[in-house]
């Protein structure tokens, strides 16, 4: 059986983000996403209640479909009291249980605004963590959530740094407070496409409706979307059925 992967696809993956505090709700969302054409799933375990956080649950959830699974384990929600060392160990555990792609924060082991550290000790720890995830059979996405508009040169600098640490995919989330900034963000996608040797995901908050709906067709490796909206879903992420239609129409037009 061919191993699931987020790498080397011929079109941007429709990745359905799944946020819930129980495994039962995750199952419902995965089933709904599969029925509506989801091509990968993103499970955010930082939002799952601690009583369900175990290898048996992880392995079960990763077996629900034959699609690649992206996992996050950010510092918020049920992880608020955990150290980065604990969060990192849980990421390795998720990879060991079958997660395809693990999200390593760019400031792991040295919390910083904009989620990017350059502290040599923290960077060495990140490289070790990435190696451990790879050894467990997982791929690594490194993420930096800045949330403010960021000039192209700085975005590229961060992406190249993520790449140098061993990330298989670079993820940067900035912002756009105006249409001019949104248009500049679209240009940044092309810059990353020209300069990076690995796939990337570039997103923005604020005035970002266009970026999140055509970014994949311009060069991002995936779309982050939702099967349906509820109290847990990220409002800015488009509906799967909408972004699938846009992506496929743009691909058809080539």
Coordinates of N, CA and C in Angstrom, one line a residue:
X1 N 0.9 -1.2 0.0 CA 0.0 0.0 0.0 C 0.9 1.3 0.0
X2 N 0.6 2.2 -0.9 CA 1.4 3.4 -1.0 C 1.2 4.3 0.3
X3 N 2.3 4.8 0.8 CA 2.2 5.6 2.0 C 1.6 7.0 1.7
X4 N 0.7 7.5 2.6 CA 0.1 8.8 2.4 C 1.2 9.8 2.6
X5 N 1.1 10.9 1.8 CA 2.0 12.0 1.9 C 1.4 13.3 1.5
X6 N 1.9 14.4 2.0 CA 1.5 15.8 1.6 C 2.4 16.3 0.5
X7 N 3.4 15.5 0.1 CA 4.4 16.0 -0.8 C 4.2 15.5 -2.2
X8 N 4.6 16.3 -3.2 CA 4.7 15.9 -4.6 C 3.3 15.6 -5.3
X9 N 2.3 16.4 -4.9 CA 1.0 16.2 -5.6 C 1.0 17.2 -6.8
X10 N 0.2 16.8 -7.8 CA 0.1 17.6 -9.0 C -0.9 18.7 -8.9
X11 N -1.6 18.8 -7.7 CA -2.6 19.9 -7.5 C -2.6 20.2 -6.0
X12 N -3.0 21.4 -5.6 CA -3.1 21.7 -4.2 C -4.1 20.9 -3.5
X13 N -3.8 20.3 -2.4 CA -4.7 19.4 -1.6 C -5.8 20.2 -0.9
X14 N -7.0 19.7 -1.0 CA -8.1 20.2 -0.2 C -8.0 19.6 1.2
X15 N -7.4 20.3 2.1 CA -7.2 19.8 3.5 C -8.3 20.3 4.4
X16 N -9.1 19.4 4.9 CA -10.3 19.7 5.7 C -9.8 19.8 7.2
X17 N -9.9 21.0 7.8 CA -9.5 21.2 9.1 C -10.6 20.7 10.1
X18 N -10.2 19.9 11.1 CA -11.1 19.2 12.0 C -10.7 19.7 13.4
X19 N -11.6 20.5 14.0 CA -11.4 20.9 15.4 C -12.6 20.5 16.2
X20 N -12.3 19.7 17.3 CA -13.3 19.2 18.2 C -12.7 18.8 19.5
X21 N -13.5 18.7 20.5 CA -12.9 18.3 21.8 C -13.2 16.8 22.1
X22 N -13.9 16.1 21.2 CA -14.1 14.6 21.4 C -13.8 13.9 20.1
X23 N -13.4 12.6 20.2 CA -13.1 11.8 19.0 C -14.4 11.6 18.2
X24 N -15.5 11.5 18.9 CA -16.8 11.3 18.2 C -17.1 12.4 17.2
X25 N -16.9 13.6 17.6 CA -17.1 14.8 16.7 C -16.1 14.8 15.5
X26 N -14.9 14.4 15.8 CA -13.9 14.3 14.8 C -14.3 13.3 13.7
X27 N -14.8 12.1 14.2 CA -15.3 11.1 13.2 C -16.4 11.7 12.3
X28 N -17.3 12.4 12.9 CA -18.4 13.0 12.2 C -17.9 13.9 11.1
X29 N -16.9 14.8 11.4 CA -16.4 15.8 10.5 C -15.6 15.1 9.4
X30 N -14.8 14.1 9.8 CA -14.1 13.3 8.7 C -15.0 12.7 7.7
X31 N -16.1 12.0 8.2 CA -17.0 11.4 7.4 C -17.7 12.4 6.4
X32 N -18.0 13.6 7.0 CA -18.6 14.6 6.2 C -17.7 15.1 5.1
X33 N -16.4 15.3 5.5 CA -15.4 15.8 4.6 C -15.1 14.9 3.5
X34 N -15.0 13.6 3.8 CA -14.8 12.6 2.7 C -16.0 12.6 1.7
X35 N -17.2 12.7 2.2 CA -18.4 12.7 1.3 C -18.4 13.9 0.4
X36 N -17.7 15.0 0.9 CA -17.8 16.2 0.1 C -16.5 16.5 -0.7
X37 N -15.6 15.5 -0.8 CA -14.5 15.6 -1.6 C -13.2 16.0 -1.0
X38 N -13.1 15.9 0.3 CA -11.8 16.3 1.0 C -10.7 15.3 0.6
X39 N -9.5 15.8 0.4 CA -8.4 15.0 0.0 C -7.3 14.8 1.1
X40 N -7.5 15.5 2.2 CA -6.6 15.4 3.3 C -7.3 16.0 4.5
X41 N -6.9 15.7 5.7 CA -7.5 16.2 6.9 C -6.5 16.7 7.9
X42 N -6.9 17.8 8.6 CA -6.0 18.4 9.6 C -6.7 18.3 10.9
X43 N -6.1 17.6 11.8 CA -6.7 17.4 13.2 C -5.9 18.2 14.2
X44 N -6.6 19.0 14.9 CA -6.0 19.9 15.9 C -6.1 19.4 17.3
X45 N -5.1 18.6 17.7 CA -5.3 17.9 19.0 C -5.1 18.8 20.2
X46 N -4.7 20.0 20.0 CA -4.6 20.9 21.1 C -6.0 21.3 21.6
X47 N -7.1 21.0 20.8 CA -8.4 21.3 21.1 C -9.2 20.1 21.7
X48 N -8.5 18.9 21.8 CA -9.1 17.7 22.3 C -9.0 17.6 23.8
X49 N -10.0 17.2 24.5 CA -10.0 17.0 25.9 C -8.9 16.0 26.3
X50 N -8.2 16.3 27.4 CA -7.1 15.4 27.8 C -7.5 14.0 28.0
X51 N -8.7 13.7 28.4 CA -9.1 12.3 28.7 C -9.1 11.4 27.4
X52 N -9.1 12.1 26.3 CA -9.0 11.3 25.0 C -7.6 11.2 24.4
X53 N -6.7 11.9 25.0 CA -5.3 12.0 24.4 C -4.5 10.8 24.7
X54 N -4.6 9.7 23.9 CA -3.9 8.5 24.1 C -3.6 7.8 22.7
X55 N -2.7 6.9 22.7 CA -2.3 6.2 21.4 C -3.5 5.5 20.8
X56 N -4.3 4.9 21.6 CA -5.4 4.1 21.0 C -6.4 5.0 20.2
X57 N -6.7 6.2 20.8 CA -7.6 7.2 20.1 C -6.9 7.7 18.9
X58 N -5.6 8.1 19.0 CA -4.9 8.6 17.8 C -4.9 7.6 16.7
X59 N -4.6 6.4 16.9 CA -4.5 5.3 15.9 C -5.9 5.1 15.3
X60 N -6.9 5.1 16.1 CA -8.3 5.0 15.5 C -8.6 6.1 14.6
X61 N -8.4 7.3 15.0 CA -8.7 8.5 14.2 C -7.9 8.5 12.9
X62 N -6.7 8.1 12.9 CA -5.9 8.1 11.7 C -6.3 7.0 10.7
X63 N -7.1 6.1 11.2 CA -7.5 5.0 10.4 C -8.9 5.2 9.8
X64 N -9.5 6.3 10.1 CA -10.9 6.6 9.6 C -11.0 6.7 8.1
X65 N -9.9 7.1 7.4 CA -10.0 7.3 6.0 C -8.6 7.0 5.4
X66 N -8.5 6.9 4.1 CA -7.2 6.6 3.5 C -6.5 7.9 3.0
X67 N -6.8 9.0 3.7 CA -6.3 10.3 3.3 C -5.1 10.7 4.2
X68 N -4.2 11.5 3.7 CA -3.1 12.0 4.5 C -3.7 12.9 5.7
X69 N -3.0 12.8 6.8 CA -3.5 13.5 8.0 C -2.4 14.4 8.5
X70 N -2.8 15.7 8.6 CA -2.0 16.8 9.2 C -2.4 17.0 10.6
X71 N -1.4 17.1 11.5 CA -1.8 17.3 12.9 C -1.1 18.6 13.5
X72 N -1.8 19.3 14.4 CA -1.3 20.4 15.1 C -1.4 20.1 16.6
X73 N -0.5 20.7 17.3 CA -0.5 20.5 18.8 C 0.0 21.8 19.4
X74 N -0.7 22.9 19.1 CA -0.3 24.2 19.5 C -0.4 24.4 21.0
X75 N 0.0 25.6 21.5 CA 0.1 25.9 22.9 C -1.2 26.2 23.6
X76 N -2.2 26.6 22.8 CA -3.5 27.0 23.4 C -4.4 25.9 23.8
X77 N -5.6 26.3 24.2 CA -6.7 25.4 24.6 C -6.3 24.4 25.7
X78 N -6.3 23.1 25.4 CA -6.0 22.2 26.5 C -4.5 22.0 26.7
X79 N -3.7 22.7 25.9 CA -2.2 22.6 26.1 C -1.7 23.8 26.9
X80 N -2.5 24.7 27.4 CA -2.0 25.9 28.0 C -1.0 25.7 29.1
X81 N -1.1 24.7 29.8 CA -0.2 24.5 31.0 C 1.0 23.6 30.7
X82 N 1.1 23.2 29.4 CA 2.1 22.2 29.1 C 3.4 23.0 28.6
X83 N 4.5 22.4 28.9 CA 5.8 22.9 28.4 C 6.0 22.6 26.9
X84 N 6.8 23.3 26.2 CA 7.1 23.0 24.8 C 7.7 21.6 24.7
X85 N 8.5 21.1 25.7 CA 9.0 19.8 25.7 C 8.0 18.7 25.7
X86 N 6.9 18.9 26.4 CA 5.8 18.0 26.5 C 5.0 18.0 25.2
X87 N 4.8 19.2 24.6 CA 4.1 19.3 23.4 C 4.9 18.7 22.2
X88 N 6.2 18.8 22.3 CA 7.1 18.2 21.3 C 7.0 16.7 21.3
X89 N 7.1 16.1 22.6 CA 7.0 14.7 22.7 C 5.7 14.1 22.2
X90 N 4.6 14.9 22.4 CA 3.3 14.5 21.9 C 3.2 14.5 20.4
X91 N 3.9 15.4 19.8 CA 4.0 15.4 18.3 C 4.7 14.1 17.8
X92 N 5.8 13.7 18.4 CA 6.4 12.5 18.1 C 5.5 11.3 18.2
X93 N 4.8 11.3 19.3 CA 3.8 10.2 19.6 C 2.7 10.2 18.5
X94 N 2.3 11.3 18.0 CA 1.3 11.4 17.0 C 1.8 10.8 15.7
X95 N 3.1 11.1 15.4 CA 3.8 10.5 14.2 C 3.9 9.0 14.3
X96 N 4.2 8.6 15.5 CA 4.4 7.1 15.7 C 3.0 6.4 15.6
X97 N 1.9 7.1 15.9 CA 0.6 6.5 15.7 C 0.0 6.6 14.3
X98 N 0.7 7.3 13.4 CA 0.3 7.3 12.0 C 0.0 8.6 11.4
X99 N 0.2 9.7 12.1 CA 0.0 11.1 11.5 C 1.0 11.2 10.4
X100 N 0.5 11.8 9.3 CA 1.3 12.0 8.1 C 2.2 13.2 8.2
X101 N 1.7 14.3 8.7 CA 2.4 15.6 8.7 C 2.2 16.3 10.1
X102 N 3.3 16.6 10.7 CA 3.3 17.2 12.1 C 3.7 18.6 12.0
X103 N 3.0 19.5 12.7 CA 3.2 20.9 12.7 C 4.1 21.3 13.9
X104 N 5.4 21.7 13.5 CA 6.3 22.2 14.5 C 6.4 23.7 14.5
X105 N 6.0 24.4 15.6 CA 6.0 25.8 15.7 C 7.4 26.4 15.5
X106 N 7.6 27.5 14.7 CA 8.9 28.1 14.5 C 9.6 28.6 15.7
X107 N 8.8 28.8 16.8 CA 9.5 29.3 18.0 C 9.4 28.2 19.1
X108 N 9.3 26.9 18.7 CA 9.3 25.8 19.7 C 10.5 25.9 20.5
X109 N 10.4 25.8 21.8 CA 11.5 25.8 22.8 C 12.0 27.2 23.1
X110 N 11.4 28.2 22.5 CA 11.8 29.6 22.8 C 10.7 30.6 22.3
X111 N 9.6 30.7 23.1 CA 8.4 31.4 22.6 C 8.7 32.8 22.2
X112 N 8.3 33.2 21.1 CA 8.5 34.6 20.5 C 7.3 35.1 19.8
X113 N 7.1 36.5 19.8 CA 6.1 37.0 18.9 C 6.3 36.7 17.5
X114 N 5.3 36.3 16.8 CA 5.4 35.9 15.4 C 5.9 34.5 15.2
X115 N 6.1 33.7 16.3 CA 6.4 32.3 16.3 C 7.7 32.0 15.4
X116 N 8.8 32.7 15.7 CA 10.0 32.4 15.0 C 11.2 32.7 16.0
X117 N 11.9 31.7 16.3 CA 13.1 31.9 17.2 C 14.4 31.7 16.3
X118 N 15.4 32.4 16.8 CA 16.8 32.3 16.2 C 17.8 31.9 17.2
X119 N 17.3 31.5 18.4 CA 18.1 31.1 19.5 C 18.8 29.8 19.1
X120 N 20.1 29.7 19.2 CA 20.8 28.5 18.7 C 20.4 27.2 19.5
X121 N 20.2 27.4 20.8 CA 19.9 26.2 21.6 C 18.5 25.7 21.2
X122 N 17.5 26.6 21.0 CA 16.2 26.2 20.6 C 16.2 25.6 19.2
X123 N 17.0 26.2 18.3 CA 17.0 25.7 16.9 C 17.6 24.3 16.9
X124 N 18.6 24.0 17.7 CA 19.2 22.7 17.7 C 18.1 21.7 18.2
X125 N 17.3 22.1 19.2 CA 16.3 21.2 19.7 C 15.2 21.0 18.7
X126 N 14.9 22.0 17.9 CA 13.9 21.9 16.8 C 14.4 20.9 15.7
X127 N 15.7 21.0 15.4 CA 16.3 20.1 14.4 C 16.2 18.6 14.9
X128 N 16.5 18.4 16.2 CA 16.4 17.1 16.8 C 14.9 16.6 16.8
X129 N 14.0 17.5 17.1 CA 12.6 17.1 17.0 C 12.2 16.7 15.6
X130 N 12.6 17.5 14.7 CA 12.2 17.2 13.3 C 12.8 15.8 12.9
X131 N 14.1 15.6 13.3 CA 14.7 14.3 13.0 C 13.9 13.1 13.6
X132 N 13.4 13.3 14.9 CA 12.7 12.3 15.6 C 11.3 12.0 14.9
X133 N 10.7 13.1 14.4 CA 9.4 12.9 13.7 C 9.7 12.2 12.4
X134 N 10.7 12.5 11.6 CA 11.1 11.8 10.4 C 11.4 10.3 10.7
X135 N 12.1 10.1 11.8 CA 12.4 8.7 12.2 C 11.2 7.9 12.5
X136 N 10.1 8.6 13.0 CA 8.8 7.9 13.3 C 8.0 7.7 12.1
X137 N 8.5 8.2 10.9 CA 7.7 8.0 9.7 C 6.9 9.2 9.3
X138 N 7.0 10.3 10.0 CA 6.2 11.5 9.7 C 6.9 12.5 8.9
X139 N 6.1 13.4 8.3 CA 6.7 14.6 7.6 C 6.5 15.8 8.5
X140 N 7.2 16.9 8.2 CA 7.2 18.0 9.1 C 6.8 19.3 8.4
X141 N 5.8 20.0 8.9 CA 5.5 21.4 8.5 C 6.0 22.3 9.6
X142 N 6.8 23.3 9.3 CA 7.1 24.3 10.3 C 6.3 25.6 10.1
X143 N 5.6 26.0 11.2 CA 4.7 27.2 11.1 C 5.1 28.4 11.9
X144 N 4.9 29.5 11.3 CA 5.1 30.8 12.0 C 3.8 31.7 11.8
X145 N 3.1 31.9 12.9 CA 1.8 32.7 12.8 C 2.2 34.1 13.2
X146 N 2.3 35.0 12.3 CA 2.7 36.4 12.6 C 1.4 37.2 12.7
X147 N 0.4 37.0 11.8 CA -0.9 37.7 11.9 C -0.9 39.1 11.5
X148 N 0.3 39.7 11.2 CA 0.3 41.1 10.7 C 0.9 41.1 9.3
X149 N 0.6 42.2 8.6 CA 1.2 42.3 7.2 C 2.7 42.3 7.4
X150 N 3.4 41.5 6.5 CA 4.8 41.4 6.6 C 5.4 41.5 5.3
X151 N 6.5 42.4 5.1 CA 7.1 42.6 3.8 C 7.6 41.3 3.2
X152 N 7.7 41.3 1.9 CA 8.1 40.0 1.2 C 9.4 39.5 1.6
X153 N 10.4 40.4 1.8 CA 11.8 40.0 2.2 C 11.8 39.3 3.5
X154 N 11.0 39.7 4.5 CA 10.9 39.1 5.8 C 10.2 37.7 5.7
X155 N 9.2 37.7 4.9 CA 8.5 36.4 4.7 C 9.4 35.4 4.1
X156 N 10.2 35.8 3.1 CA 11.1 34.9 2.5 C 12.2 34.4 3.5
X157 N 12.7 35.4 4.3 CA 13.7 35.1 5.3 C 13.3 34.0 6.2
X158 N 12.0 34.1 6.7 CA 11.5 33.1 7.6 C 11.3 31.8 7.0
X159 N 10.8 31.8 5.7 CA 10.6 30.5 5.0 C 11.9 29.8 4.8
X160 N 12.9 30.5 4.4 CA 14.3 29.9 4.1 C 14.8 29.4 5.4
X161 N 14.6 30.1 6.5 CA 15.1 29.6 7.8 C 14.3 28.3 8.2
X162 N 13.0 28.3 8.0 CA 12.3 27.0 8.3 C 12.8 25.9 7.5
X163 N 13.0 26.1 6.2 CA 13.6 25.1 5.3 C 14.9 24.6 5.8
X164 N 15.8 25.5 6.3 CA 17.1 25.1 6.7 C 17.1 24.2 7.9
X165 N 16.0 24.3 8.7 CA 15.9 23.4 9.9 C 15.4 22.0 9.6
X166 N 15.1 21.8 8.4 CA 14.6 20.4 8.0 C 13.2 20.3 7.7
X167 N 12.4 21.4 7.7 CA 11.0 21.3 7.4 C 10.7 20.8 6.0
X168 N 9.7 19.9 5.8 CA 9.3 19.4 4.5 C 8.4 20.4 3.9
X169 N 7.7 21.2 4.7 CA 6.7 22.2 4.2 C 6.9 23.4 5.1
X170 N 6.9 24.6 4.5 CA 7.0 25.9 5.3 C 5.6 26.5 5.3
X171 N 5.2 27.0 6.5 CA 3.9 27.6 6.7 C 4.1 28.9 7.4
X172 N 3.6 30.0 6.7 CA 3.7 31.3 7.3 C 2.3 32.0 7.2
X173 N 1.8 32.5 8.3 CA 0.5 33.2 8.3 C 0.7 34.7 8.7
X174 N 0.4 35.6 7.8 CA 0.6 37.0 8.0 C -0.7 37.7 8.1
X175 N -0.9 38.9 7.6 CA -2.1 39.6 7.6 C -2.3 40.5 6.4
X176 N -3.5 41.0 6.2 CA -3.7 42.0 5.2 C -4.8 43.0 5.7
X177 N -4.4 44.2 5.8 CA -5.4 45.2 6.3 C -6.0 46.0 5.2
X178 N -5.7 45.8 4.0 CA -6.2 46.5 2.9 C -6.1 45.7 1.6
X179 N -6.7 46.1 0.5 CA -6.6 45.4 -0.7 C -5.2 45.4 -1.3
X180 N -4.5 46.5 -1.0 CA -3.2 46.7 -1.5 C -2.3 45.6 -0.9
X181 N -2.5 45.4 0.4 CA -1.7 44.4 1.2 C -2.0 43.0 0.7
X182 N -3.3 42.8 0.4 CA -3.7 41.5 -0.1 C -3.1 41.2 -1.4
X183 N -3.0 42.2 -2.3 CA -2.4 42.0 -3.6 C -0.9 41.7 -3.4
X184 N -0.3 42.4 -2.5 CA 1.1 42.1 -2.2 C 1.3 40.7 -1.7
X185 N 0.4 40.2 -0.9 CA 0.5 38.8 -0.4 C 0.4 37.8 -1.6
X186 N -0.4 38.1 -2.6 CA -0.4 37.3 -3.7 C 0.9 37.3 -4.5
X187 N 1.6 38.4 -4.5 CA 2.9 38.5 -5.2 C 3.9 37.7 -4.4
X188 N 3.8 37.7 -3.0 CA 4.7 37.0 -2.2 C 4.7 35.5 -2.5
X189 N 3.5 35.0 -2.8 CA 3.4 33.5 -3.1 C 4.3 33.2 -4.3
X190 N 4.3 34.0 -5.3 CA 5.2 33.8 -6.4 C 6.7 33.8 -6.0
X191 N 7.0 34.8 -5.1 CA 8.4 34.9 -4.7 C 8.8 33.6 -4.0
X192 N 7.9 33.1 -3.1 CA 8.2 31.8 -2.4 C 8.4 30.7 -3.4
X193 N 7.5 30.7 -4.4 CA 7.6 29.6 -5.4 C 8.9 29.6 -6.1
X194 N 9.5 30.8 -6.3 CA 10.7 30.9 -7.1 C 11.9 30.6 -6.2
X195 N 11.9 30.9 -4.9 CA 13.1 30.8 -4.0 C 13.2 29.6 -3.1
X196 N 12.1 28.9 -2.8 CA 12.1 27.8 -1.9 C 12.3 26.5 -2.7
X197 N 13.0 25.5 -2.0 CA 13.2 24.2 -2.5 C 12.2 23.2 -2.0
X198 N 11.3 23.6 -1.1 CA 10.3 22.8 -0.5 C 8.9 23.4 -0.7
X199 N 7.8 22.6 -0.6 CA 6.5 23.2 -0.7 C 6.2 24.2 0.4
X200 N 5.2 25.0 0.2 CA 4.9 26.0 1.3 C 3.4 26.3 1.3
X201 N 3.0 26.8 2.4 CA 1.6 27.3 2.6 C 1.7 28.7 3.2
X202 N 1.2 29.7 2.4 CA 1.2 31.1 2.8 C -0.2 31.6 3.0
X203 N -0.6 32.0 4.2 CA -1.9 32.5 4.5 C -1.9 33.8 5.1
X204 N -3.1 34.4 5.3 CA -3.2 35.7 5.9 C -4.5 35.9 6.6
X205 N -4.5 36.7 7.6 CA -5.8 37.1 8.3 C -6.2 38.5 7.7
X206 N -7.3 38.9 8.2 CA -7.8 40.2 7.7 C -8.4 40.1 6.3
X207 N -8.0 41.1 5.5 CA -8.5 41.1 4.1 C -7.9 40.0 3.3
X208 N -8.3 38.7 3.5 CA -7.6 37.6 2.9 C -8.5 36.7 2.1
X209 N -9.7 37.1 1.7 CA -10.6 36.2 1.1 C -10.1 35.7 -0.2
X210 N -9.4 36.5 -1.0 CA -8.9 36.0 -2.3 C -7.7 35.1 -2.1
X211 N -6.8 35.4 -1.2 CA -5.6 34.6 -0.9 C -6.0 33.2 -0.5
X212 N -7.0 33.0 0.4 CA -7.4 31.7 0.9 C -8.2 30.9 -0.1
X213 N -8.6 31.5 -1.2 CA -9.4 30.8 -2.2 C -8.7 30.6 -3.5
X214 N -7.6 31.3 -3.8 CA -6.8 31.0 -5.0 C -5.4 30.7 -4.7
X215 N -4.9 30.8 -3.4 CA -3.5 30.7 -3.1 C -2.9 29.3 -3.6
X216 N -3.7 28.3 -3.5 CA -3.2 27.0 -3.9 C -2.9 26.9 -5.4
X217 N -3.8 27.6 -6.2 CA -3.6 27.6 -7.6 C -2.5 28.5 -8.1
X218 N -2.0 29.3 -7.2 CA -0.8 30.2 -7.5 C 0.5 29.6 -7.0
X219 N 0.4 28.6 -6.2 CA 1.7 28.0 -5.7 C 1.7 27.3 -4.4
X220 N 0.7 27.7 -3.5 CA 0.7 27.0 -2.2 C 0.3 25.5 -2.4
X221 N 0.8 24.7 -1.5 CA 0.7 23.2 -1.7 C -0.7 22.7 -1.2
X222 N -1.4 23.5 -0.5 CA -2.7 23.0 -0.1 C -3.7 24.2 0.2
X223 N -4.9 23.8 0.3 CA -6.0 24.7 0.9 C -6.4 24.2 2.2
X224 N -6.6 25.1 3.2 CA -7.1 24.8 4.5 C -8.6 25.2 4.5
X225 N -9.5 24.2 4.6 CA -10.9 24.5 4.5 C -11.7 23.8 5.6
X226 N -13.0 23.9 5.7 CA -13.8 23.2 6.7 C -15.0 22.6 5.9
X227 N -15.4 21.4 6.5 CA -16.6 20.7 5.9 C -17.8 21.4 6.2
X228 N -17.9 22.0 7.5 CA -19.0 22.8 7.9 C -18.6 23.7 9.0
X229 N -19.3 24.7 9.3 CA -19.0 25.6 10.4 C -19.7 25.2 11.7
X230 N -18.9 25.3 12.8 CA -19.5 25.2 14.1 C -18.7 26.0 15.1
X231 N -18.9 25.9 16.4 CA -18.3 26.8 17.4 C -16.8 26.6 17.4
X232 N -16.3 25.5 16.9 CA -14.8 25.2 17.0 C -14.1 25.7 15.7
X233 N -14.8 25.7 14.6 CA -14.1 26.0 13.3 C -13.5 27.4 13.2
X234 N -12.5 27.5 12.5 CA -11.8 28.8 12.2 C -12.6 29.6 11.1
X235 N -13.3 30.7 11.5 CA -14.2 31.3 10.6 C -13.6 31.7 9.3
X236 N -12.4 32.1 9.3 CA -11.7 32.6 8.0 C -11.5 31.5 7.0
X237 N -11.5 30.2 7.4 CA -11.2 29.1 6.5 C -12.5 28.9 5.7
X238 N -12.4 28.8 4.3 CA -13.5 28.7 3.5 C -14.1 27.3 3.6
X239 N -15.4 27.2 3.1 CA -16.0 25.9 3.1 C -15.4 25.0 2.0
X240 N -15.3 23.7 2.3 CA -14.7 22.8 1.3 C -15.4 22.8 0.0
X241 N -16.7 22.8 0.0 CA -17.4 22.8 -1.3 C -17.2 24.0 -2.2
X242 N -17.0 25.2 -1.5 CA -16.7 26.4 -2.2 C -15.3 26.4 -2.8
X243 N -14.3 26.1 -2.0 CA -12.9 26.2 -2.5 C -12.6 25.0 -3.5
X244 N -13.3 23.9 -3.4 CA -13.1 22.8 -4.3 C -13.6 23.3 -5.7
X245 N -14.7 24.0 -5.7 CA -15.3 24.5 -7.0 C -14.3 25.5 -7.6
X246 N -13.8 26.4 -6.8 CA -12.9 27.5 -7.3 C -11.6 26.8 -7.8
X247 N -11.0 25.9 -7.0 CA -9.8 25.3 -7.4 C -9.9 24.5 -8.7
X248 N -11.0 23.7 -8.8 CA -11.2 22.9 -10.0 C -11.5 23.7 -11.3
X249 N -12.2 24.8 -11.1 CA -12.5 25.7 -12.2 C -11.2 26.4 -12.7
X250 N -10.3 26.8 -11.8 CA -9.1 27.4 -12.2 C -8.1 26.4 -12.8
X251 N -8.1 25.2 -12.3 CA -7.3 24.1 -13.0 C -7.8 23.8 -14.4
X252 N -9.2 23.8 -14.5 CA -9.8 23.5 -15.8 C -9.4 24.6 -16.8
X253 N -9.2 25.8 -16.3 CA -9.0 27.0 -17.2 C -7.6 27.0 -17.8
X254 N -6.7 26.2 -17.2 CA -5.3 26.2 -17.7 C -5.1 25.6 -19.1

